[in-house]
XYZ file of C-alpha atoms in Angstrom:
159
model
C 19.610 97.334 51.328
C 17.266 94.723 52.792
C 15.258 95.924 55.890
C 14.606 93.758 58.603
C 11.879 94.260 61.096
C 12.264 92.563 64.739
C 9.629 90.910 66.735
C 9.652 93.393 70.150
C 7.409 92.668 72.803
C 6.304 95.768 74.401
C 4.717 96.016 78.126
C 1.168 96.339 76.374
C 1.691 93.031 75.141
C 2.309 91.500 78.599
C -0.334 93.256 80.189
C -2.772 92.021 77.477
C -2.091 88.705 77.729
C -2.096 88.422 81.348
C -5.712 89.961 80.963
C -6.586 87.440 78.850
C -5.525 84.665 81.129
C -7.309 86.239 83.998
C -10.636 86.002 82.160
C -10.035 82.529 80.845
C -9.227 81.593 84.526
C -12.567 83.362 85.572
C -14.973 81.507 83.034
C -13.342 78.749 83.585
C -14.172 78.972 87.585
C -17.703 80.243 86.568
C -18.771 77.411 84.135
C -16.976 75.009 87.084
C -19.488 76.267 89.455
C -22.363 75.969 87.175
C -21.376 72.394 86.161
C -21.019 71.585 90.215
C -24.485 73.318 90.889
C -26.258 71.383 88.056
C -24.732 68.317 89.030
C -26.134 68.532 92.696
C -29.619 69.789 91.172
C -29.631 67.059 88.491
C -31.990 64.506 90.503
C -34.477 67.423 91.182
C -34.485 68.728 87.473
C -34.682 65.196 86.343
C -37.796 64.289 88.340
C -39.253 67.834 87.562
C -38.782 67.248 83.788
C -40.758 63.740 84.349
C -43.700 65.603 86.332
C -43.773 68.586 83.938
C -43.575 66.561 80.489
C -42.271 63.099 80.710
C -42.557 62.880 76.876
C -39.450 64.654 76.951
C -37.576 62.336 78.499
C -39.026 59.420 76.371
C -38.456 61.229 73.115
C -34.802 61.724 73.939
C -34.002 58.539 74.714
C -36.232 57.207 71.637
C -33.656 59.903 69.853
C -30.613 58.447 71.332
C -31.938 54.566 70.214
C -32.367 55.949 66.621
C -29.237 57.195 65.963
C -27.507 53.753 67.722
C -29.494 52.251 64.800
C -28.672 54.811 61.792
C -25.171 55.522 62.824
C -23.667 53.137 65.619
C -20.555 55.021 66.132
C -22.348 58.639 66.238
C -24.798 57.170 68.685
C -22.265 55.473 71.146
C -20.368 59.125 70.771
C -24.404 60.793 71.854
C -24.644 58.179 74.869
C -21.255 58.565 76.398
C -21.554 62.585 76.290
C -25.151 62.322 77.948
C -23.561 60.331 80.767
C -20.599 62.687 81.261
C -22.593 65.615 80.502
C -25.617 64.650 82.485
C -25.812 67.570 84.700
C -25.888 69.858 81.637
C -28.535 67.584 79.675
C -30.788 67.231 82.614
C -30.698 71.083 82.560
C -31.642 71.273 78.817
C -34.437 68.412 79.664
C -36.037 70.715 82.242
C -35.952 73.711 80.036
C -37.501 71.839 77.178
C -40.128 70.098 79.748
C -41.042 73.900 81.187
C -41.177 75.347 77.693
C -43.639 72.899 76.827
C -45.527 73.189 79.608
C -46.022 77.170 79.595
C -47.212 76.434 76.031
C -49.512 74.254 76.823
C -50.951 76.708 79.380
C -50.835 79.557 76.870
C -52.862 77.518 74.752
C -55.543 76.634 77.006
C -55.716 79.939 78.432
C -56.782 81.313 74.960
C -58.885 78.494 74.286
C -60.533 79.264 77.354
C -60.761 82.766 76.449
C -62.165 81.954 72.673
C -64.580 79.148 73.906
C -65.357 80.474 77.555
C -65.394 78.815 80.771
C -68.096 76.186 81.961
C -69.845 77.498 85.167
C -72.282 75.957 87.236
C -76.215 76.893 86.735
C -79.100 76.473 88.736
C -82.309 75.492 86.615
C -85.137 78.127 87.059
C -88.680 77.142 87.113
C -90.288 78.526 83.850
C -93.467 80.339 83.925
C -96.001 80.415 81.228
C -96.468 84.325 79.754
C -99.808 85.035 79.085
C -99.994 87.261 76.030
C -103.005 89.337 74.569
C -104.284 87.738 71.047
C -102.874 89.102 68.384
C -104.838 91.285 66.205
C -104.398 90.190 62.199
C -102.446 92.943 60.023
C -104.617 95.240 57.853
C -102.916 95.034 54.330
C -101.486 98.475 53.399
C -103.016 100.319 50.748
C -100.733 100.662 47.768
C -99.442 103.978 46.654
C -101.139 105.227 43.488
C -98.715 105.753 40.905
C -97.020 109.576 40.327
C -96.783 110.798 36.579
C -93.405 110.727 35.692
C -92.055 114.167 34.791
C -90.201 114.882 32.045
C -87.243 116.419 31.704
C -84.863 118.055 29.075
C -82.127 115.483 29.668
C -84.608 112.836 28.066
C -85.040 115.199 25.035
C -81.325 114.782 24.355
C -81.705 111.144 23.134
C -84.881 111.512 21.404
C -83.244 113.474 18.808
């Protein structure tokens, strides 16, 4: 006697699948909206990145060139992905430049706290101070040696 399980789809399964599809559709539209927003802001982000820290852009281009030299297919793929996903790339580069900028500011503030800031100053006229002459020091008399007291404790070692 063999038992066979039959596959049955209940209403809970259908509700779960519909909810899952709706969640994926919502995530898709949110991601598409963010991508479109970054696409519109990408020129501004690239200029802001260059202003904050242009070395981030230079280092990224150097990395792409080195990748093409070491592994040509992977380098070409990275360049193509950079061209297709430029809004995300420019957002990432801006985030990196902004982080570097904040780190430099924090270092500078810590350095200023440690060393202090330079301040404007005025040169004051120095007046010579007249002091009375010093009297020579008198030597202190040496104290008289005190006789040593004997104790019973010292007698313990003499025996």
